[in-house]
């Protein structure tokens, strides 16, 4: 079973920040939190990952709670091209990645 | 960032034939290769895991004699769908891993298989 739970779908207005939550209450100490997104008929696209500290890159920010039991992916200025299914995953090194159903994000014009 | 390629990107074959899908890690050595498949409107499902030079380990419900995996080198793995049937039509995705915890983990772009 997937180690994470995410809302099934979310809407966000274009130009606004999209905040996607993820619960991973059983995360182990050495497991990283990874976020991917999948646009129709494409492989999962890497977005960002982190262990304990908040992370930011050119695509997004990742906020991990102090107890590491949940995280939030932030897309600062959502565009229509950000419409996709977003997957939150926790794993370590060569561990198998078991995907949950992800969050289907709709960006509204 | 790391680049992963798959070939072909899509393929149509007749029922009963075999199809080979290649996955290459272009700028790192993949000690482990994961193969997934994805049916329409569903999430990715792990099929098998292989380590370079070793036999693959298949997930429950995946027929090892039907889905042949070869991981003969650190940059190339192949998945062969033997005696394909229409129910094998799916989106097949690879994930090569270098086994590094801090590394950005990448997936292949996927191969769309349609069996007629």
Short mmCIF file of C-alpha atoms in Angstrom, two decimals:
data_model
loop_
_atom_site.label_atom_id
_atom_site.label_comp_id
_atom_site.label_asym_id
_atom_site.label_seq_id
_atom_site.Cartn_x
_atom_site.Cartn_y
_atom_site.Cartn_z
CA UNK A 1 0.00 0.00 0.00
CA UNK A 2 1.03 3.58 -0.58
CA UNK A 3 2.52 5.31 2.43
CA UNK A 4 0.88 8.64 1.66
CA UNK A 5 -2.62 10.07 1.50
CA UNK A 6 -3.61 13.00 -0.66
CA UNK A 7 -6.87 14.70 -1.59
CA UNK A 8 -8.35 13.26 -4.75
CA UNK A 9 -8.65 16.59 -6.52
CA UNK A 10 -8.12 20.30 -6.06
CA UNK A 11 -8.87 23.46 -7.99
CA UNK A 12 -6.71 26.55 -8.11
CA UNK A 13 -7.15 29.83 -9.96
CA UNK A 14 -4.52 30.68 -12.51
CA UNK A 15 -1.87 32.99 -11.07
CA UNK A 16 -2.57 31.98 -7.50
CA UNK A 17 -0.47 29.73 -5.34
CA UNK A 18 -1.45 26.07 -5.39
CA UNK A 19 -0.95 24.32 -2.06
CA UNK A 20 -1.09 20.54 -2.26
CA UNK A 21 -1.13 18.67 1.06
CA UNK A 22 0.16 15.18 1.77
CA UNK A 23 0.01 13.02 4.87
CA UNK A 24 2.76 10.48 5.54
CA UNK A 25 2.32 9.69 9.21
CA UNK A 26 4.30 6.42 9.05
CA UNK A 27 7.39 7.89 7.41
CA UNK A 28 10.67 6.39 8.58
CA UNK A 29 13.62 8.47 9.73
CA UNK A 30 15.67 7.92 6.59
CA UNK A 31 12.85 8.25 4.06
CA UNK A 32 12.71 11.27 1.83
CA UNK A 33 9.56 13.02 0.67
CA UNK A 34 9.37 13.27 -3.13
CA UNK A 35 6.85 15.04 -5.30
CA UNK A 36 6.16 14.19 -8.93
CA UNK A 37 3.53 15.20 -11.38
CA UNK A 38 2.16 13.41 -14.37
CA UNK A 39 0.66 15.10 -17.35
CA UNK A 40 -1.48 12.93 -19.58
CA UNK A 41 0.47 10.24 -21.46
CA UNK A 42 3.83 11.25 -20.03
CA UNK A 43 6.11 9.72 -17.43
CA UNK A 44 6.15 11.22 -13.93
CA UNK A 45 8.06 14.48 -13.82
CA UNK A 46 10.30 15.11 -10.85
CA UNK A 47 9.41 18.30 -8.96
CA UNK A 48 11.22 18.41 -5.65
CA UNK A 49 12.30 16.32 -2.69
CA UNK A 50 13.38 16.81 0.90
CA UNK A 51 14.23 15.07 4.14
CA UNK A 52 13.59 17.47 7.02
CA UNK A 53 14.16 21.02 5.90
CA UNK A 54 11.96 23.03 3.63
CA UNK A 55 13.19 23.08 0.07
CA UNK A 56 12.73 25.41 -2.87
CA UNK A 57 13.68 25.15 -6.50
CA UNK A 58 12.65 26.83 -9.72
CA UNK A 59 9.46 24.83 -9.91
CA UNK A 60 8.09 24.70 -6.38
CA UNK A 61 8.58 24.82 -2.64
CA UNK A 62 8.27 21.91 -0.26
CA UNK A 63 7.23 22.49 3.32
CA UNK A 64 7.73 19.54 5.68
CA UNK A 65 6.28 19.67 9.18
CA UNK A 66 8.65 19.35 12.10
CA UNK A 67 7.37 15.87 12.97
CA UNK A 68 7.68 14.94 9.26
CA UNK A 69 4.22 13.43 9.24
CA UNK A 70 2.93 15.74 6.55
CA UNK A 71 4.11 18.05 3.84
CA UNK A 72 2.81 20.65 1.42
CA UNK A 73 3.88 21.28 -2.14
CA UNK A 74 3.53 24.90 -3.17
CA UNK A 75 3.38 26.01 -6.78
CA UNK A 76 3.78 29.78 -6.30
CA UNK A 77 2.05 31.06 -9.42
CA UNK A 78 -0.03 28.34 -11.00
CA UNK A 79 -0.49 28.31 -14.76
CA UNK A 80 -2.71 26.21 -16.98
CA UNK A 81 0.32 24.04 -17.76
CA UNK A 82 0.41 22.98 -14.11
CA UNK A 83 -2.79 20.99 -14.60
CA UNK A 84 -1.72 17.43 -13.81
CA UNK A 85 -1.89 14.60 -11.29
CA UNK A 86 0.51 15.26 -8.42
CA UNK A 87 2.03 12.39 -6.49
CA UNK A 88 3.57 12.62 -3.03
CA UNK A 89 5.85 9.66 -2.31
CA UNK A 90 8.14 8.68 0.55
CA UNK A 91 11.02 6.30 0.06
CA UNK A 92 14.73 5.71 0.63
CA UNK A 93 17.34 5.00 -2.03
CA UNK A 94 16.41 1.84 -3.94
CA UNK A 95 13.20 1.25 -2.06
CA UNK A 96 10.25 0.38 -4.23
CA UNK A 97 8.01 3.34 -4.92
CA UNK A 98 4.38 2.45 -4.45
CA UNK A 99 2.15 5.11 -5.96
CA UNK A 100 -1.09 6.24 -4.41
CA UNK A 101 -3.82 7.85 -6.49
CA UNK A 102 -2.34 11.34 -6.23
CA UNK A 103 -4.13 14.67 -6.42
CA UNK A 104 -5.64 15.82 -9.68
CA UNK A 105 -4.98 19.54 -9.81
CA UNK A 106 -7.16 21.68 -12.05
CA UNK A 107 -5.95 25.17 -12.80
CA UNK A 108 -8.90 27.40 -13.59
CA UNK A 109 -8.49 30.27 -16.05
CA UNK B 1 19.53 16.72 -14.22
CA UNK B 2 19.46 13.03 -15.01
CA UNK B 3 17.98 11.93 -18.30
CA UNK B 4 16.12 8.71 -18.87
CA UNK B 5 15.02 7.57 -22.30
CA UNK B 6 12.63 4.88 -23.45
CA UNK B 7 12.29 3.39 -26.88
CA UNK B 8 9.94 3.17 -28.56
CA UNK B 9 7.65 5.92 -27.26
CA UNK B 10 4.69 4.07 -28.69
CA UNK B 11 4.14 0.76 -30.43
CA UNK B 12 1.22 -1.09 -31.97
CA UNK B 13 1.51 -4.84 -32.36
CA UNK B 14 -0.70 -7.77 -33.23
CA UNK B 15 -1.92 -10.22 -30.66
CA UNK B 16 0.52 -13.09 -30.16
CA UNK B 17 3.65 -11.17 -31.07
CA UNK B 18 6.41 -10.00 -28.73
CA UNK B 19 7.47 -6.43 -28.09
CA UNK B 20 10.71 -5.16 -26.58
CA UNK B 21 10.89 -1.87 -24.71
CA UNK B 22 14.25 -0.29 -23.90
CA UNK B 23 15.06 1.98 -20.99
CA UNK B 24 18.33 3.87 -20.85
CA UNK B 25 19.83 6.02 -18.13
CA UNK B 26 21.85 8.52 -20.07
CA UNK B 27 24.07 10.15 -17.50
CA UNK B 28 24.25 7.86 -14.49
CA UNK B 29 24.72 4.19 -13.74
CA UNK B 30 21.53 2.48 -12.71
CA UNK B 31 22.23 -0.32 -10.27
CA UNK B 32 18.51 -0.96 -9.92
CA UNK B 33 15.73 -0.72 -12.47
CA UNK B 34 12.04 -0.54 -11.69
CA UNK B 35 9.34 -1.20 -14.29
CA UNK B 36 5.80 0.12 -13.95
CA UNK B 37 2.66 -0.06 -15.99
CA UNK B 38 -0.29 2.26 -15.97
CA UNK B 39 -3.78 1.56 -17.24
CA UNK B 40 -6.07 4.44 -18.27
CA UNK B 41 -7.23 6.62 -15.39
CA UNK B 42 -5.22 4.58 -12.90
CA UNK B 43 -2.03 5.16 -10.97
CA UNK B 44 1.32 3.58 -11.76
CA UNK B 45 1.65 -0.05 -10.68
CA UNK B 46 5.04 -1.55 -9.94
CA UNK B 47 5.66 -4.65 -12.04
CA UNK B 48 9.19 -5.72 -11.20
CA UNK B 49 12.56 -4.72 -9.81
CA UNK B 50 15.90 -5.77 -11.24
CA UNK B 51 19.48 -5.31 -10.19
CA UNK B 52 22.23 -5.22 -12.79
CA UNK B 53 23.35 -8.72 -13.61
CA UNK B 54 20.66 -10.40 -11.51
CA UNK B 55 17.26 -11.87 -12.13
CA UNK B 56 14.30 -9.58 -11.72
CA UNK B 57 11.92 -9.76 -8.78
CA UNK B 58 8.28 -9.58 -9.83
CA UNK B 59 5.36 -8.17 -7.91
CA UNK B 60 2.48 -10.41 -7.02
CA UNK B 61 0.23 -11.03 -9.98
CA UNK B 62 2.83 -10.18 -12.63
CA UNK B 63 3.78 -13.15 -14.81
CA UNK B 64 7.54 -13.43 -15.00
CA UNK B 65 7.43 -15.62 -18.10
CA UNK B 66 5.33 -13.06 -19.91
CA UNK B 67 7.23 -9.93 -18.95
CA UNK B 68 10.91 -10.67 -19.47
CA UNK B 69 13.29 -8.18 -17.95
CA UNK B 70 16.95 -7.92 -18.82
CA UNK B 71 19.28 -5.60 -16.94
CA UNK B 72 22.59 -6.58 -18.45
CA UNK B 73 24.30 -3.22 -18.11
CA UNK B 74 24.22 -0.24 -15.79
CA UNK B 75 22.71 1.99 -18.46
CA UNK B 76 20.26 -0.30 -20.25
CA UNK B 77 17.32 -2.44 -19.24
CA UNK B 78 14.77 -4.06 -21.49
CA UNK B 79 11.24 -5.25 -20.90
CA UNK B 80 9.91 -7.78 -23.38
CA UNK B 81 6.20 -8.45 -23.48
CA UNK B 82 5.89 -11.94 -24.90
CA UNK B 83 2.83 -13.25 -26.71
CA UNK B 84 1.09 -9.95 -26.21
CA UNK B 85 -2.67 -9.80 -25.81
CA UNK B 86 -5.04 -6.82 -25.90
CA UNK B 87 -5.17 -6.77 -22.09
CA UNK B 88 -1.43 -6.03 -22.09
CA UNK B 89 -2.16 -2.71 -23.76
CA UNK B 90 -0.87 -0.17 -21.29
CA UNK B 91 1.63 2.60 -20.60
CA UNK B 92 4.96 1.14 -19.50
CA UNK B 93 7.37 3.31 -17.52
CA UNK B 94 10.85 2.62 -16.20
CA UNK B 95 12.68 4.13 -13.27
CA UNK B 96 16.43 3.61 -13.13
CA UNK B 97 18.00 4.18 -9.73
CA UNK B 98 21.58 4.83 -8.77
CA UNK B 99 20.80 4.03 -5.16
CA UNK B 100 21.65 7.46 -3.85
CA UNK B 101 19.37 8.90 -1.21
CA UNK B 102 19.95 12.51 -2.16
CA UNK B 103 19.74 12.04 -5.87
CA UNK B 104 16.83 13.37 -7.86
CA UNK B 105 15.01 10.21 -8.89
CA UNK B 106 13.78 10.24 -12.48
CA UNK B 107 11.32 8.20 -14.45
CA UNK B 108 11.37 7.38 -18.12
CA UNK B 109 8.96 9.15 -20.50
CA UNK B 110 6.96 5.96 -20.96
CA UNK B 111 6.05 3.62 -23.80
CA UNK B 112 2.46 3.29 -24.98
CA UNK B 113 1.76 -0.30 -26.06
CA UNK B 114 -1.38 -1.09 -28.01
CA UNK B 115 -2.09 -4.72 -28.85
CA UNK B 116 -4.65 -5.30 -31.58
#
